[in-house]
Amino acid sequence: MNLKDTSGLNDKFSDESDKGGKTASSRRDFLFSLSFLIGSLGIGVGAKFLSFSAHGHQEVVRHDVTYIQGPDLESVLDYKEDVEKFLSKEVRKSLRIVKKGENFGLVCRLNLDEKSAVQVAEEHCNILNENGLNGAIPIRNDEYELLHNVDYFTGPDLDVVKKHYARVYSVLSDEIGKDFVVEKNRKNGYSLIYKCLEKEDTARLIAQKHLTFLEANNIGLTISPVVDQNYKIIYEESDFLAGNAEDDSLEFEADEESEYFLARNKKVGTPGIRETVKNAPGNTSQTPAEIGKTVTGLVPADGNKKSSESKKSDETSPPVLAYKTSRTPEVKKAVKAAVDKKEEKSPESKKSHKTSPVLAYNTSRPFKVKKTAKIKVDHKEKKSPEVKKPVMKTPVSTENRARKSSGKLIDNKNLSGFRIKKPGYEKRTNIHRSDAELERKIESYINRLRRKGWISSDEKTAWSVYDFTLEEKLVSINEEIPYQTASMVKPFIALAFFSMLEEKRGRFRYTKKNRRRMEAMIRRSSNSATNYFIRMISKNPRGVERILKRKYPHIFKETKIVELIPPSGRTYRNKASARDYSRFLYALWHDRFPYSREIKRVMRLPNRDRIYRGAKKIPPGTLVYDKTGTTAKLCGNMGILSPKGRDGKRYPYTLIGIIERPSRARNYPRWSASRGNVIREVSNIVYSDLKKRHNL
């Protein structure tokens, strides 16, 4: 099933979805799609399948389910991530990337008889079409080849495996860096794997070549090709490069929710998509994934169904406490003292605050401390005429920039551990330079795609690049226009949570369970985890927007957060501009947010990004902090890349790419794959330019 061959089928389902809001789920529609997709696989495949249906009594042939086929491996891997969001955990474990001729494919290894495979494919087809994806069809398991990886070491001790990771990476990083991982196998062991996804003969040649390199460096390991099993990745290049750095100031509390949130969350929320809340010890209510499971392993997106037990728990919940912000007498006293101190400031000190300061979190402070007051000081001085005068800037070290921007420590026992800092935003609002070569290259590339018809005339794009080393905006194309955010809004929600965690201790807790939810929201783009944090932060999504704009008004100028994310992921009303993302990443890089290190940690967890993975010109060893966003109307990626130069130093820069269309794409997989590759190519163009500037 080639990517372009499924457009007719997908158009049918998309048209039905647009008219009635629901796709066809009848067996008649499925059989139509089945016959069409079999035809798209070729006459030979269809003939074999039909021949087996008529004369298969003497030959036992097992069947699996396939979802997509195409010549581009990156596109198939991207689609695999989309499919995984809507299938159960057991089904996800059986997904494999395979090869059939010159095409790669996504297959669920079920090893069923023909009748059972058709039934499972029908149910998978209904689920995926309801969520805007392509269908599924049965396929004989002798129609394709399994792909192989290279195994360097397997053992029960994770620390030992990590040591071998460092040794192998030091020799082979240029060849295997991006796809060198540690997997947890089903025997509770750990394997050091290069996920090359090649045929067995090719994987064997790679293993022999790498064995020669390792032996030359006195590294003795047994290397062999192994079948790809789609095991869980628990350690990869970004973890190794970052040294597994985490926010050491975090001391996680017990896995229990605050009474404040438990009570308020009963009242707030949307039935059918909110996550089940455990009210008391011993509650055995099922999780959303368990509730939605069927006998075939299917589950609606993010657990759309509820069990009778969870409904009963909701109906018998205690009265709801209304959300109300209040200040204790101690906090009011601290606020009054700070305001009095502000009024006593001299004119010289006032001039130093050109913008409204925000309170930055001191990461050296332990997690468990007494409640402290936060003060919002609103300076409204007139701007000095000297600000308009352009000033040529020379590169300044990160340490010097942080030292310049930090304010004085507040001398108050209730405010110890906080510093007043200027809001994190880029120092230049426009591109102050004599040439715009990189910007012209990107514009030329996009215009070339438009002339060829590969990007439609009604599609809008936005691009932004900021170089931290030069402290210069290099690209600003449609940067101020708000676009749909899709899942790129999720780091903003994480920031709102950590800001409220800092401000309202006791009401908000970052437990180990919430940490797993945070990782699910950013790394796996979990919609249920996202809605969980939105409800924890405020009564509704607009409350999250108000918190961000109250605390960081100079960053979130064009951001609109007005809706929860539905199970299907079809969120089109939340908006933000490329400039908002750029300002957010700038402040995050300079640690100007509460728990900046923790936000960066979850943003560097491995995922299917479009600015590093698949961008062939960007070398292994590049640190990446990013978040993707994809719907049938938008394809985007925003993040920070930090490649290493020949001098051993890192040269970080931001890259934001957004492509938006006015209506839903009829063939979502094909559209998202092609636009994702456009962003990858722009990332290649940006890196090639910076490589010349910084001798990378």
XYZ file of C-alpha atoms in Angstrom:
696
model
C 0.000 0.000 0.000
C 2.047 2.903 -1.253
C 1.506 6.252 0.420
C 0.048 7.768 -2.709
C -2.052 4.706 -3.500
C -4.324 5.136 -0.475
C -5.630 8.579 -1.396
C -8.860 7.294 -2.900
C -9.763 5.250 0.157
C -8.746 7.952 2.569
C -10.698 10.552 0.604
C -13.814 8.457 1.052
C -13.391 8.253 4.811
C -12.420 11.936 5.086
C -15.463 13.068 3.145
C -17.734 10.992 5.358
C -16.014 12.362 8.447
C -16.453 15.951 7.297
C -20.179 15.494 6.633
C -21.348 13.467 9.591
C -18.500 13.685 12.103
C -18.135 9.901 12.099
C -16.561 7.490 9.644
C -18.294 4.425 8.294
C -17.902 1.394 10.456
C -20.163 -1.086 8.695
C -18.793 -4.297 7.310
C -19.824 -3.254 3.805
C -17.568 -0.205 3.924
C -14.751 -2.277 5.320
C -15.028 -4.838 2.524
C -14.917 -2.007 0.001
C -11.729 -0.665 1.587
C -10.317 -4.178 1.796
C -10.780 -4.821 -1.920
C -9.307 -1.432 -2.787
C -6.252 -1.876 -0.590
C -5.595 -5.383 -1.837
C -5.606 -3.959 -5.334
C -3.139 -1.276 -4.287
C -0.694 -3.974 -3.166
C -0.559 -5.403 -6.664
C -2.298 -8.062 -8.723
C 0.078 -10.782 -7.534
C -0.640 -10.162 -3.874
C -4.386 -9.996 -4.430
C -4.308 -13.170 -6.492
C -2.413 -15.022 -3.783
C -4.824 -13.798 -1.148
C -7.899 -14.770 -3.159
C -6.327 -18.059 -4.130
C -5.755 -18.813 -0.508
C -9.359 -17.918 0.296
C -10.629 -20.426 -2.247
C -8.054 -23.225 -2.004
C -6.322 -22.655 1.345
C -7.580 -25.819 3.037
C -4.449 -27.771 2.160
C -1.899 -25.034 2.927
C -1.589 -23.430 6.358
C -0.598 -19.810 5.864
C -0.705 -17.342 8.716
C -1.782 -13.711 8.401
C -0.908 -10.388 9.993
C -2.315 -6.856 9.643
C -0.614 -4.062 7.701
C -1.281 -0.311 7.888
C 0.935 1.459 5.357
C 3.672 0.903 2.786
C 5.976 3.396 1.115
C 9.544 3.910 -0.108
C 10.498 6.443 2.598
C 11.521 4.827 5.898
C 11.249 8.088 7.885
C 7.634 8.544 6.773
C 6.724 5.005 7.826
C 8.393 5.528 11.219
C 6.476 8.798 11.666
C 3.208 7.048 10.839
C 4.024 4.253 13.284
C 4.107 6.838 16.059
C 0.644 8.079 14.998
C -0.834 4.575 14.898
C 0.552 3.705 18.338
C -1.537 6.457 19.936
C -4.792 4.664 19.127
C -3.975 1.000 19.708
C -3.608 -0.893 22.971
C -0.332 -1.687 24.666
C -0.458 -5.333 23.595
C -0.972 -4.377 19.960
C 1.841 -1.813 20.094
C 4.261 -4.524 21.225
C 3.516 -6.473 18.037
C 4.163 -3.630 15.580
C 7.126 -4.118 13.246
C 8.797 -2.186 10.437
C 9.169 -4.587 7.502
C 10.216 -4.470 3.867
C 8.388 -5.674 0.780
C 10.332 -5.182 -2.418
C 11.518 -1.567 -2.444
C 8.892 -0.385 0.039
C 8.932 -0.261 3.805
C 5.793 -1.151 5.704
C 4.188 -1.147 9.136
C 2.843 -4.546 10.195
C 1.240 -5.944 13.338
C 2.620 -9.471 13.842
C -0.419 -11.482 14.949
C 0.116 -14.867 13.218
C -3.623 -15.465 12.784
C -5.704 -17.506 10.397
C -7.360 -15.688 7.509
C -10.768 -15.199 9.116
C -9.363 -13.843 12.384
C -6.955 -11.528 10.553
C -9.833 -10.051 8.513
C -11.841 -9.462 11.696
C -8.952 -7.729 13.490
C -8.123 -5.655 10.402
C -11.752 -4.523 10.211
C -11.754 -3.364 13.832
C -8.375 -1.638 13.473
C -9.629 0.013 10.297
C -12.645 1.453 12.109
C -10.568 2.815 14.994
C -7.916 4.393 12.768
C -10.406 5.909 10.323
C -12.368 7.450 13.176
C -9.159 9.257 14.131
C -8.285 10.436 10.621
C -5.737 7.743 9.744
C -5.626 5.192 6.952
C -7.241 1.784 7.243
C -5.755 -1.656 7.842
C -5.842 -4.878 5.829
C -4.722 -8.482 6.411
C -1.485 -9.610 4.792
C 0.160 -13.020 4.501
C 3.249 -13.201 6.682
C 5.301 -14.640 3.818
C 4.679 -11.519 1.733
C 7.345 -9.409 3.469
C 10.776 -9.581 5.119
C 11.527 -8.779 8.731
C 14.236 -6.180 9.237
C 17.309 -6.591 11.419
C 19.396 -4.512 13.799
C 22.904 -5.012 15.192
C 23.326 -6.284 18.769
C 26.587 -5.425 20.583
C 25.907 -6.621 24.117
C 23.061 -8.026 26.222
C 23.027 -8.323 29.995
C 20.935 -7.930 33.155
C 22.854 -4.962 34.609
C 21.863 -1.609 33.093
C 24.950 0.189 34.440
C 27.233 -2.309 32.709
C 25.319 -1.882 29.451
C 25.676 1.912 29.726
C 29.451 1.558 30.172
C 29.616 -0.508 26.990
C 27.448 2.157 25.318
C 30.089 4.815 26.090
C 32.921 2.620 24.787
C 31.178 1.759 21.517
C 29.885 5.312 20.993
C 33.413 6.738 21.350
C 34.493 4.684 18.315
C 31.388 4.473 16.120
C 29.427 7.642 16.934
C 29.726 9.064 13.414
C 28.016 5.994 11.945
C 25.520 4.870 14.568
C 24.985 7.852 16.905
C 21.412 8.799 16.008
C 20.123 5.223 16.169
C 22.306 3.757 18.937
C 20.037 2.787 21.862
C 19.588 0.561 24.884
C 16.446 -1.587 24.739
C 14.727 -3.420 27.574
C 13.849 -6.884 26.341
C 11.060 -9.081 27.619
C 13.412 -11.199 29.738
C 14.175 -8.195 31.977
C 17.529 -7.805 30.320
C 19.073 -4.880 28.438
C 20.486 -4.907 24.931
C 22.876 -2.505 23.224
C 21.339 -2.048 19.765
C 22.076 -0.149 16.562
C 18.611 0.229 14.980
C 19.745 0.148 11.363
C 16.535 -1.612 10.147
C 18.189 -3.446 7.276
C 17.825 -6.852 5.672
C 19.697 -9.665 7.419
C 22.592 -9.806 4.929
C 23.153 -6.050 5.136
C 22.972 -6.087 8.939
C 25.549 -8.889 9.014
C 27.968 -6.852 6.878
C 27.515 -3.859 9.197
C 28.230 -6.080 12.211
C 31.448 -7.401 10.651
C 32.614 -3.893 9.775
C 31.952 -2.577 13.282
C 33.647 -5.596 14.853
C 36.817 -4.722 12.961
C 36.744 -1.118 14.235
C 36.107 -2.168 17.838
C 38.858 -4.808 17.842
C 41.297 -2.182 16.549
C 40.438 -0.138 19.660
C 40.775 -3.120 22.037
C 37.016 -3.396 22.614
C 36.032 -7.034 22.692
C 32.309 -7.562 22.160
C 30.266 -10.223 20.391
C 28.382 -8.483 17.588
C 25.580 -10.092 15.596
C 22.458 -9.167 13.598
C 19.124 -9.599 15.394
C 15.507 -9.290 14.267
C 13.929 -5.961 15.227
C 11.483 -6.627 18.079
C 10.258 -3.081 18.732
C 11.354 -3.260 22.376
C 11.079 -0.235 24.624
C 14.001 2.201 24.338
C 15.190 3.350 27.764
C 18.531 5.000 26.948
C 19.842 6.681 23.816
C 22.188 9.323 22.458
C 20.592 12.349 24.123
C 20.791 10.651 27.554
C 24.461 9.859 27.029
C 25.372 13.329 25.792
C 23.484 15.071 28.609
C 25.023 12.740 31.178
C 21.538 11.785 32.336
C 21.437 15.245 33.904
C 18.326 15.877 35.931
C 17.216 18.582 38.297
C 18.953 17.468 41.487
C 16.846 19.889 43.515
C 13.735 17.779 42.883
C 12.724 15.601 45.801
C 9.663 13.668 44.737
C 6.832 13.326 47.200
C 4.524 10.377 47.760
C 2.348 9.361 44.832
C -0.820 11.003 46.066
C -2.757 13.931 44.704
C -3.482 17.019 46.755
C -6.956 17.176 48.277
C -7.429 20.506 46.531
C -6.988 18.999 43.074
C -8.967 15.837 43.796
C -11.969 17.858 44.924
C -11.875 20.421 42.115
C -11.189 17.875 39.374
C -14.445 16.104 40.182
C -16.362 19.156 39.054
C -14.146 20.242 36.199
C -13.612 18.072 33.154
C -15.193 16.660 30.068
C -16.988 13.321 30.458
C -15.532 10.629 28.272
C -11.995 11.945 27.968
C -10.821 12.850 31.447
C -8.538 10.489 33.266
C -9.949 8.402 36.130
C -8.954 9.815 39.530
C -8.212 7.440 42.356
C -9.996 8.786 45.386
C -8.825 6.506 48.152
C -6.289 3.766 48.935
C -7.359 0.426 47.577
C -9.353 1.824 44.683
C -9.119 -0.799 41.969
C -10.790 1.146 39.190
C -9.311 0.468 35.789
C -7.086 2.820 33.915
C -8.457 4.335 30.683
C -6.356 1.972 28.592
C -7.680 -1.056 30.484
C -11.259 0.191 30.270
C -11.145 0.599 26.501
C -9.556 -2.740 25.699
C -11.491 -5.191 23.591
C -10.806 -8.848 23.030
C -8.714 -7.928 20.017
C -6.547 -5.481 21.952
C -8.028 -2.279 20.613
C -8.438 0.847 22.711
C -9.912 4.234 21.760
C -7.522 7.151 21.802
C -6.329 7.859 25.341
C -9.028 5.703 26.850
C -12.275 7.229 25.677
C -14.480 4.751 27.518
C -15.225 4.424 31.212
C -15.976 1.374 33.257
C -19.090 1.177 35.376
C -16.869 1.199 38.463
C -15.227 4.520 37.560
C -18.631 6.069 36.766
C -19.979 4.945 40.098
C -16.950 6.443 41.827
C -17.629 9.783 40.162
C -21.296 9.787 41.112
C -20.585 9.133 44.801
C -17.734 11.642 45.117
C -17.794 14.190 47.958
C -18.895 17.811 47.443
C -16.641 19.979 45.317
C -14.542 22.783 46.741
C -14.732 25.910 44.602
C -11.446 27.273 43.277
C -10.540 30.483 45.038
C -7.256 32.343 45.196
C -6.500 33.828 48.578
C -3.528 35.257 50.418
C -2.580 34.493 53.972
C -1.776 37.412 56.332
C 1.924 36.504 56.067
C 1.834 36.678 52.276
C -0.045 40.011 52.333
C 2.543 41.392 54.724
C 5.381 40.287 52.453
C 3.682 41.816 49.419
C 3.169 45.128 51.220
C 6.810 45.179 52.319
C 8.027 44.595 48.761
C 5.726 47.278 47.340
C 6.966 49.764 49.964
C 10.508 48.847 49.036
C 9.709 49.473 45.371
C 8.439 52.986 46.129
C 11.674 53.806 47.935
C 13.815 52.972 44.895
C 15.893 55.725 43.360
C 15.373 56.902 39.759
C 18.670 55.279 38.782
C 17.486 51.857 39.889
C 14.188 52.313 38.045
C 15.992 52.871 34.770
C 17.615 49.477 35.038
C 14.187 47.793 34.736
C 13.139 48.368 31.156
C 10.548 45.608 31.323
C 8.339 43.976 33.909
C 10.487 41.540 35.912
C 9.438 38.000 36.691
C 10.488 35.745 39.534
C 13.006 33.131 38.445
C 13.363 29.893 40.318
C 16.621 29.146 42.098
C 17.272 25.512 41.184
C 19.715 25.046 44.047
C 16.885 25.288 46.583
C 15.518 21.937 47.919
C 12.103 20.847 46.698
C 10.487 20.623 50.143
C 10.461 24.064 51.658
C 8.044 26.311 53.445
C 5.528 28.289 51.437
C 6.951 31.463 50.061
C 5.319 34.525 48.646
C 5.714 35.677 45.085
C 5.502 39.284 44.157
C 4.549 40.635 40.804
C 6.014 44.095 40.409
C 4.633 46.060 37.517
C 7.021 48.762 36.332
C 5.555 51.158 33.800
C 8.429 53.483 33.068
C 8.702 55.255 29.767
C 11.136 53.736 27.325
C 14.359 55.586 26.880
C 14.973 57.032 23.401
C 18.361 55.318 23.418
C 16.695 51.913 23.108
C 15.736 52.607 19.483
C 19.349 53.145 18.493
C 20.773 49.935 16.967
C 23.861 48.627 18.702
C 26.336 46.173 17.212
C 26.763 43.236 19.570
C 29.703 40.924 20.008
C 29.357 37.325 21.130
C 29.037 37.051 24.896
C 29.345 33.856 26.900
C 26.262 32.302 28.431
C 27.623 32.878 31.893
C 28.166 36.600 31.252
C 24.660 36.973 29.798
C 23.116 35.282 32.818
C 25.163 37.475 35.140
C 24.056 40.624 33.360
C 20.364 39.709 33.404
C 20.146 38.613 37.048
C 18.842 41.078 39.589
C 19.461 41.563 43.291
C 18.424 39.011 45.861
C 15.300 40.044 47.754
C 16.166 40.539 51.410
C 13.122 39.020 53.034
C 12.834 35.814 55.030
C 9.638 34.876 53.214
C 11.210 35.417 49.798
C 14.608 33.766 50.153
C 15.694 31.678 47.178
C 14.072 33.886 44.525
C 15.710 36.325 42.172
C 14.168 39.056 40.100
C 15.084 38.652 36.451
C 14.015 40.264 33.250
C 11.548 38.195 31.239
C 13.221 35.688 28.952
C 12.906 37.066 25.462
C 15.271 37.544 22.589
C 17.331 40.690 22.714
C 16.561 41.637 19.134
C 13.079 42.010 17.761
C 14.228 42.343 14.151
C 17.036 40.979 12.027
C 19.813 43.579 12.449
C 22.412 42.457 9.934
C 23.624 43.411 6.491
C 22.765 40.117 4.802
C 19.893 37.652 5.015
C 21.452 34.802 3.096
C 20.003 31.973 5.201
C 16.521 33.474 5.088
C 16.719 33.804 1.304
C 17.779 30.147 0.996
C 14.739 28.975 2.933
C 12.376 31.233 0.998
C 13.860 30.009 -2.274
C 13.415 26.370 -1.253
C 9.762 26.854 -0.215
C 8.946 28.845 -3.375
C 10.495 26.090 -5.473
C 8.232 23.530 -3.816
C 5.216 25.748 -4.471
C 6.057 26.066 -8.166
C 6.296 22.277 -8.426
C 2.969 21.882 -6.640
C 4.493 19.995 -3.698
C 3.206 22.701 -1.314
C -0.251 24.044 -2.120
C -0.848 27.720 -2.739
C -3.304 27.865 0.181
C -0.777 26.464 2.682
C 0.987 28.931 4.975
C 4.444 28.465 6.438
C 6.455 30.128 9.211
C 10.162 29.788 9.987
C 12.395 31.102 12.733
C 16.080 30.627 13.589
C 17.973 32.258 16.461
C 21.721 31.776 16.989
C 22.648 31.840 20.686
C 26.369 32.212 19.933
C 25.973 35.300 17.736
C 22.951 36.474 19.732
C 21.301 37.127 16.404
C 18.010 36.330 14.727
C 18.959 34.679 11.431
C 15.528 33.809 10.026
C 12.167 35.470 10.596
C 9.516 34.409 8.061
C 5.858 34.975 9.029
C 7.082 34.836 12.607
C 4.426 37.053 14.196
C 1.387 35.276 12.664
C -0.473 32.906 15.042
C -0.894 29.342 13.777
C -2.525 26.248 15.224
C -0.350 24.770 17.938
C -1.342 21.084 17.747
C 0.859 19.286 20.305
C 3.480 22.049 20.340
C 1.385 23.718 23.056
C 2.316 20.972 25.528
C 5.633 22.506 26.722
C 3.631 25.682 27.486
C 1.290 23.631 29.662
C 4.304 22.083 31.392
C 5.609 25.590 32.127
C 2.239 26.668 33.534
C 2.229 23.629 35.823
C 5.736 24.237 37.143
C 4.972 27.932 37.620
C 1.943 27.075 39.743
C 3.942 24.387 41.552
C 6.411 27.095 42.559
C 3.681 29.550 43.520
C 1.146 27.307 45.286
C 3.065 24.609 47.130
C 0.783 22.128 48.859
C -1.928 22.527 46.249
C 0.359 21.241 43.476
C 2.788 18.352 43.806
C 5.293 16.898 41.388
C 5.058 13.262 42.434
C 6.705 10.368 40.633
C 3.356 9.598 39.030
C 3.041 13.170 37.786
C 6.571 12.961 36.485
C 5.592 9.940 34.397
C 2.567 11.875 33.153
C 4.836 14.813 32.246
C 7.108 12.503 30.249
C 4.081 10.963 28.533
C 2.757 14.421 27.621
C 6.023 15.628 26.064
C 7.686 12.465 24.799
C 4.659 10.407 23.671
C 2.391 13.420 23.175
C -0.289 11.852 25.391
C -3.530 13.806 25.121
C -4.989 12.373 28.333
C -1.882 13.425 30.289
C -2.143 16.899 28.752
C -5.772 17.291 29.786
C -4.885 16.027 33.256
C -2.395 18.867 33.757
C -4.752 21.453 32.260
C -7.440 20.514 34.784
C -4.942 20.498 37.604
C -3.736 24.001 36.722
C -7.089 25.695 36.168
C -10.802 25.216 35.715
C -10.473 25.452 31.947
C -7.815 25.865 29.235
C -8.241 29.648 29.203
C -7.014 29.656 32.787
C -3.712 28.181 31.608
C -3.391 30.992 29.071
C -4.102 33.611 31.737
C -1.402 32.174 34.012
C 1.200 32.238 31.234
C 0.362 35.785 30.175
C 0.276 37.006 33.759
C 3.684 35.599 34.614
C 5.401 35.905 31.224
C 3.652 38.702 29.288
C 6.656 39.382 27.038
C 6.773 35.778 25.779
C 3.229 34.574 25.082
C 1.931 37.531 23.076
C 0.104 35.589 20.353
C -0.692 32.436 22.351
C -4.331 31.323 22.703
C -5.189 28.204 24.723
C -8.937 27.712 24.565
C -9.640 23.977 24.287
C -8.748 20.611 25.753
C -7.204 18.123 23.374
C -9.800 15.527 22.279
C -8.905 11.820 22.126
C -8.570 11.967 18.335
C -6.036 14.795 18.629
C -8.103 17.031 16.347
C -7.289 20.291 18.106
C -7.420 23.325 15.828
C -8.344 26.286 18.065
C -5.232 26.631 20.246
C -2.820 29.037 18.584
C 0.674 30.497 18.936
C 3.150 32.286 16.698
C 6.624 31.119 15.737
C 7.892 34.146 17.635
C 6.187 32.934 20.829
C 7.938 29.564 20.466
C 11.235 31.346 19.837
C 10.905 33.546 22.929
C 9.924 30.497 25.000
C 12.969 28.517 23.836
C 15.255 31.498 24.443
C 14.109 31.850 28.063
C 14.200 28.087 28.596
C 17.788 27.843 27.361
C 18.845 30.575 29.808
C 17.025 28.852 32.724
C 14.612 31.723 33.279
C 11.655 29.501 34.103
C 10.797 27.537 37.228
C 12.259 24.048 36.876
C 13.894 24.893 33.546
C 16.237 21.923 33.852
C 13.320 19.530 34.292
C 11.484 20.994 31.281
C 14.628 20.607 29.196
C 15.080 17.044 30.431
C 11.656 15.900 29.254
C 12.041 17.808 25.969
C 15.270 15.961 25.169
C 13.760 12.506 25.677
C 13.941 10.505 22.413
C 11.041 10.986 20.004
C 10.306 11.139 16.288
C 11.322 14.762 15.709
C 11.661 16.458 12.304
C 14.650 18.698 12.938
C 17.248 16.014 13.784
C 16.074 12.488 12.991
C 15.924 12.063 9.248
C 17.860 15.314 8.696
C 20.909 13.624 7.223
C 23.249 16.612 7.263
C 22.998 17.127 11.013
C 25.708 14.978 12.626
C 25.288 12.552 15.517
C 26.231 14.041 18.872
C 23.859 16.981 18.498
C 21.779 17.713 21.588
C 18.100 18.250 20.786
C 15.295 19.707 22.930
C 12.077 19.765 20.929
C 8.343 19.159 20.567
C 6.507 18.205 17.406
C 2.906 18.943 16.496
C 0.788 17.237 13.846
C -2.856 17.291 12.816
C -4.591 16.956 9.467
C -4.236 20.755 9.196
C -0.775 21.395 10.634
C 2.724 19.938 10.637
C 5.307 21.604 12.856
C 8.366 21.254 15.041
C 9.990 23.675 17.458
C 13.205 23.042 19.314
C 16.801 23.797 20.227
C 19.699 22.041 18.498
C 23.180 22.170 20.009
C 25.798 20.704 17.640
C 29.454 20.460 18.562
C 32.138 22.426 16.718
C 35.632 21.319 15.790
C 36.915 23.156 18.851
C 34.808 20.947 21.131
C 32.392 23.729 22.070
C 28.662 23.642 21.421
C 26.866 26.171 19.226
C 23.151 26.096 20.116
C 20.389 27.591 17.994
C 16.606 27.483 17.843
C 14.629 26.259 14.854
C 10.863 26.566 14.431
C 9.081 25.276 11.343
C 5.299 25.392 10.811
C 3.215 24.378 7.779
C -0.555 24.941 8.034
C -3.421 24.313 5.621
C -6.961 25.764 5.854
C -8.791 22.421 5.652
C -8.174 18.838 6.707
C -5.856 16.881 4.442
C -7.710 14.116 2.661
C -4.730 11.770 2.964
C -3.302 12.566 6.380
C -0.356 10.089 6.313
C 0.877 11.249 2.923
C 0.453 14.954 3.744
C 2.117 14.799 7.170
C 4.978 12.686 5.814
C 5.733 15.055 2.932
C 5.508 18.204 5.080
C 7.641 16.583 7.760
C 10.321 15.978 5.149
C 10.113 19.650 4.142
C 10.937 20.638 7.728
C 13.820 18.134 7.735
C 15.258 19.688 4.593
C 14.973 23.198 6.049
C 16.836 21.885 9.101
C 19.566 20.641 6.760
C 19.752 24.079 5.114
C 20.044 25.835 8.485
C 22.777 23.516 9.733
C 24.774 23.847 6.501
C 24.753 27.633 6.894
C 25.772 27.534 10.564
C 28.464 24.992 9.787
C 30.250 27.632 7.714
C 29.737 30.358 10.320
C 31.047 28.365 13.297
C 33.310 25.738 11.699
C 31.117 22.901 12.949
